[in-house]
XYZ file of C-alpha atoms in Angstrom:
303
model
C -1.385 7.928 -24.847
C -1.767 4.482 -26.715
C 0.709 2.252 -25.078
C -0.263 -0.790 -27.080
C 0.309 0.840 -30.420
C 3.288 3.476 -29.469
C 5.098 1.596 -26.891
C 4.109 -2.259 -27.179
C 7.260 -3.376 -25.256
C 6.584 -1.222 -22.254
C 5.780 -3.575 -19.175
C 5.074 -3.566 -15.222
C 8.198 -5.400 -14.724
C 10.632 -2.821 -16.617
C 8.478 0.185 -14.727
C 9.085 -1.645 -11.317
C 12.864 -2.085 -11.995
C 13.357 1.684 -12.887
C 11.218 2.831 -10.364
C 13.531 1.049 -7.822
C 16.613 2.268 -9.180
C 15.346 6.208 -9.750
C 14.217 5.785 -5.854
C 17.971 5.706 -4.806
C 18.877 8.778 -7.378
C 17.553 11.936 -5.690
C 19.053 14.194 -8.422
C 17.886 12.292 -11.508
C 19.590 10.149 -13.968
C 20.498 10.635 -17.468
C 18.790 8.158 -20.097
C 21.906 6.840 -21.474
C 23.340 6.162 -17.882
C 19.829 4.194 -17.134
C 20.512 2.291 -20.264
C 23.728 1.148 -19.053
C 23.119 0.381 -15.382
C 19.647 -1.376 -16.057
C 20.617 -3.435 -18.987
C 17.148 -3.602 -20.647
C 17.707 -7.142 -22.233
C 17.342 -8.201 -18.386
C 14.004 -6.630 -18.297
C 12.500 -7.748 -21.610
C 9.848 -10.356 -21.437
C 10.970 -12.980 -24.200
C 7.514 -14.521 -24.257
C 5.681 -13.323 -27.170
C 8.238 -10.465 -28.235
C 8.167 -9.922 -31.896
C 10.710 -8.014 -34.064
C 9.910 -4.862 -32.229
C 12.244 -6.150 -29.551
C 15.145 -6.557 -31.679
C 16.473 -3.916 -29.956
C 16.452 -4.361 -26.177
C 16.832 -0.597 -25.490
C 13.146 -0.004 -26.877
C 12.005 -1.840 -23.612
C 13.533 1.347 -21.337
C 12.474 3.963 -23.558
C 8.956 2.870 -24.204
C 8.489 2.176 -20.265
C 10.070 5.571 -19.396
C 7.351 7.032 -21.912
C 4.368 5.158 -20.185
C 5.879 5.895 -16.715
C 5.776 9.402 -17.357
C 2.345 9.495 -18.554
C 1.289 7.553 -15.683
C 2.861 9.815 -13.252
C 5.478 7.540 -12.062
C 8.496 9.528 -13.823
C 9.421 13.171 -14.496
C 11.901 14.012 -17.238
C 13.865 17.254 -17.972
C 16.613 18.146 -20.496
C 20.139 18.124 -19.188
C 22.680 20.671 -19.956
C 23.901 18.668 -23.018
C 20.514 18.000 -24.326
C 19.860 14.773 -22.824
C 16.863 13.619 -20.981
C 17.227 13.160 -17.152
C 14.860 11.079 -15.220
C 13.462 11.341 -11.764
C 11.144 9.473 -9.686
C 7.915 11.845 -9.043
C 8.057 13.360 -5.807
C 4.470 12.284 -4.801
C 5.344 8.798 -5.765
C 9.155 8.296 -4.169
C 7.412 7.721 -0.606
C 5.453 4.852 -2.056
C 8.414 3.222 -4.145
C 11.040 3.826 -1.438
C 9.825 1.334 1.116
C 9.086 -1.375 -1.482
C 10.572 -4.871 -0.451
C 12.761 -6.263 -2.935
C 10.935 -9.816 -2.890
C 7.309 -8.772 -3.128
C 5.972 -6.397 -6.064
C 2.320 -6.633 -5.041
C 2.400 -3.111 -3.476
C 3.981 -1.739 -6.824
C 1.581 -3.670 -8.949
C -1.312 -2.232 -7.107
C 0.101 1.339 -7.270
C 0.541 1.058 -11.268
C -2.929 -0.453 -11.223
C -4.292 2.868 -9.488
C -2.193 5.319 -11.448
C -3.362 3.768 -14.758
C -7.107 3.802 -13.561
C -6.937 7.395 -12.256
C -4.983 8.604 -15.449
C -7.741 7.029 -17.676
C -10.263 8.664 -15.608
C -8.831 11.956 -15.805
C -8.499 11.703 -19.595
C -12.078 10.707 -19.997
C -13.407 13.790 -17.549
C -11.311 16.307 -19.907
C -12.748 14.685 -23.070
C -9.514 12.879 -24.304
C -9.560 9.299 -24.982
C -7.766 6.965 -22.112
C -5.093 4.974 -22.935
C -5.924 1.689 -25.013
C -4.518 -0.465 -22.027
C -7.004 0.954 -19.734
C -9.996 1.182 -22.160
C -9.358 -2.628 -22.973
C -8.907 -3.341 -19.183
C -12.316 -1.738 -18.626
C -13.956 -3.827 -21.326
C -12.492 -7.157 -20.228
C -13.571 -6.607 -16.895
C -17.003 -6.132 -17.693
C -17.321 -9.373 -19.545
C -18.753 -12.612 -18.069
C -15.643 -13.963 -16.064
C -17.291 -17.194 -16.515
C -16.733 -17.084 -20.410
C -13.013 -16.734 -20.731
C -11.244 -15.667 -23.926
C -8.743 -17.817 -25.416
C -5.192 -16.411 -25.354
C -4.720 -17.390 -29.116
C -5.945 -14.168 -30.998
C -7.387 -16.212 -33.762
C -9.548 -18.452 -31.523
C -11.902 -15.766 -30.104
C -10.313 -12.750 -29.128
C -10.135 -11.064 -32.502
C -14.093 -11.718 -33.004
C -14.721 -10.384 -29.360
C -12.861 -7.392 -29.829
C -14.515 -6.954 -33.320
C -18.117 -7.286 -32.421
C -17.654 -4.966 -29.321
C -16.249 -2.017 -31.644
C -12.960 -2.352 -29.836
C -10.615 -3.269 -32.802
C -9.244 0.267 -32.505
C -8.096 -0.628 -29.053
C -6.180 -4.122 -29.516
C -5.929 -4.421 -33.350
C -3.721 -7.532 -33.727
C -2.119 -10.254 -32.512
C 1.055 -8.315 -31.098
C -0.995 -5.936 -29.298
C -3.104 -8.851 -27.833
C 0.162 -10.393 -26.518
C 1.273 -7.304 -24.884
C -2.330 -6.693 -23.462
C -2.137 -10.079 -21.772
C 1.314 -9.467 -20.257
C -0.387 -6.088 -18.794
C -3.200 -7.770 -17.476
C -1.173 -10.617 -15.892
C 1.290 -8.313 -14.254
C -1.443 -6.329 -12.849
C -2.830 -9.457 -11.214
C -6.005 -9.091 -13.046
C -5.628 -12.290 -14.897
C -4.042 -15.818 -15.221
C -3.832 -18.411 -17.700
C -5.369 -21.738 -17.589
C -3.990 -24.565 -19.794
C -6.729 -26.829 -21.315
C -5.090 -30.140 -22.709
C -2.057 -29.700 -24.884
C -3.323 -26.951 -27.451
C -5.774 -24.629 -25.613
C -5.138 -21.793 -23.154
C -7.571 -19.432 -21.827
C -7.098 -15.983 -20.104
C -9.004 -16.108 -17.009
C -9.949 -12.505 -15.651
C -10.033 -12.202 -11.963
C -9.690 -8.787 -9.931
C -9.822 -10.546 -6.541
C -6.143 -9.741 -5.723
C -6.859 -5.946 -6.935
C -9.818 -5.787 -4.667
C -7.972 -7.176 -1.686
C -4.880 -4.735 -2.343
C -7.077 -1.689 -1.955
C -9.425 -2.637 1.067
C -7.183 -0.763 3.279
C -8.452 2.653 1.488
C -12.074 1.596 1.408
C -14.373 2.204 4.297
C -14.530 -0.668 7.122
C -18.183 -0.418 7.041
C -20.639 1.283 4.704
C -23.780 0.974 2.780
C -23.151 -1.282 -0.146
C -23.749 1.189 -3.041
C -21.444 3.694 -1.566
C -18.759 1.314 -1.006
C -18.667 0.188 -4.241
C -18.847 3.553 -5.707
C -15.838 4.435 -3.694
C -13.946 1.491 -4.960
C -14.716 2.668 -8.603
C -13.184 6.032 -7.616
C -9.920 4.172 -6.548
C -9.794 1.765 -9.402
C -11.869 3.305 -12.120
C -11.405 0.209 -14.637
C -13.206 -1.849 -12.358
C -16.257 -0.315 -13.781
C -16.609 3.459 -13.079
C -19.604 4.572 -15.155
C -17.201 7.569 -16.990
C -14.970 4.878 -18.066
C -17.901 2.625 -19.235
C -19.347 5.705 -21.309
C -16.069 5.972 -23.117
C -16.529 2.257 -24.298
C -17.781 1.765 -27.977
C -21.757 1.404 -28.188
C -21.411 -2.210 -29.113
C -19.522 -3.219 -25.799
C -21.023 -4.538 -22.938
C -22.727 -2.102 -20.528
C -24.034 -3.969 -17.257
C -26.525 -2.506 -14.811
C -24.670 -1.879 -11.482
C -21.604 -4.047 -10.308
C -19.903 -5.903 -13.089
C -19.892 -9.820 -12.849
C -15.751 -9.936 -12.526
C -16.015 -7.507 -9.469
C -19.364 -9.629 -7.914
C -17.012 -12.344 -8.433
C -14.191 -11.182 -6.496
C -16.304 -9.781 -3.617
C -17.707 -13.347 -3.019
C -14.570 -15.042 -3.291
C -13.261 -12.596 -0.248
C -16.524 -13.201 1.620
C -15.808 -17.009 1.314
C -12.253 -16.290 2.789
C -13.878 -14.242 5.497
C -12.342 -10.773 4.729
C -15.884 -9.345 3.210
C -18.918 -9.344 4.790
C -21.769 -8.816 2.351
C -24.802 -8.147 4.349
C -28.159 -8.933 2.272
C -30.634 -6.368 2.195
C -34.625 -6.741 1.320
C -34.892 -3.132 0.058
C -34.420 -3.127 -3.387
C -34.250 0.579 -3.811
C -31.146 0.712 -1.463
C -29.318 -2.328 -2.620
C -26.304 -3.091 -4.636
C -26.822 -6.113 -6.810
C -24.054 -8.593 -7.352
C -24.633 -11.023 -10.522
C -22.627 -14.035 -11.801
C -24.140 -16.021 -14.392
C -27.700 -16.867 -13.260
C -27.195 -16.011 -9.693
C -27.881 -12.534 -8.086
C -27.397 -11.145 -4.459
C -28.757 -7.946 -3.072
C -26.253 -6.500 -0.787
C -27.049 -3.764 1.894
C -23.942 -3.189 3.481
C -20.145 -4.184 3.165
C -17.954 -4.786 6.314
C -14.145 -5.120 5.760
C -13.525 -8.072 8.403
C -10.168 -8.430 7.612
C -7.306 -6.468 5.552
C -4.828 -8.621 4.561
C -1.184 -7.775 5.226
């Protein structure tokens, strides 16, 4: 399913609001009741919303469709032909305990679902979602060369040269993708002067959020392989193979993941033990610097 083309107003904040409400409704809720109770106008992100957002209910219906594709929600037809929505049973245990003041756990959940759904589609010979494909591509780029937030000041050309215009086609979809990537904790925006702002891609938070799912001590090559299984958009070979031929295809670990690992090392959370054996090492590269890593140890899993 293409989220940016068919459901441009779907958002992570809306998915969170819907999920929290459905977690309290074991028997499911009719869609019209969700419209009434959740007041989708309050869920809409006003920044960058185009004319497609004239009807606030689109935020809810689009987010429901995307959530169903991700495996967050199930739906069925009720007695009056209306759709009844429920939280997926396998997800309920993760959503129920979510603290009301911290969306980090949910953000990580959506990123994992988005990633695993994309990998599932590729392995089935299908095209992954445009959000997952664009996320895979932008995470492969050099994080030291950020893109402008302005579509016509670099991003349009970058997507065109990479053969990615079928993924993000225009300024509206670029705005929606920026909202996705920021909500997922993968990027921030840095203001430069009064006119220019840049999208800084950094998956450190995403990596930190899944450390408890990774081995506490493992050979580096195997450790990063398992990371890619948990979060395929960070550089799983199957997702990279789904990118157009003109896209960046780095050897080994992407620079953005290398950056995240090095930042966690500086914080004392990861220990990246060097290796002299090139045949078994994982190579981390950022710009013109590189490190051969033989083993990864998780020194601390942040709460």
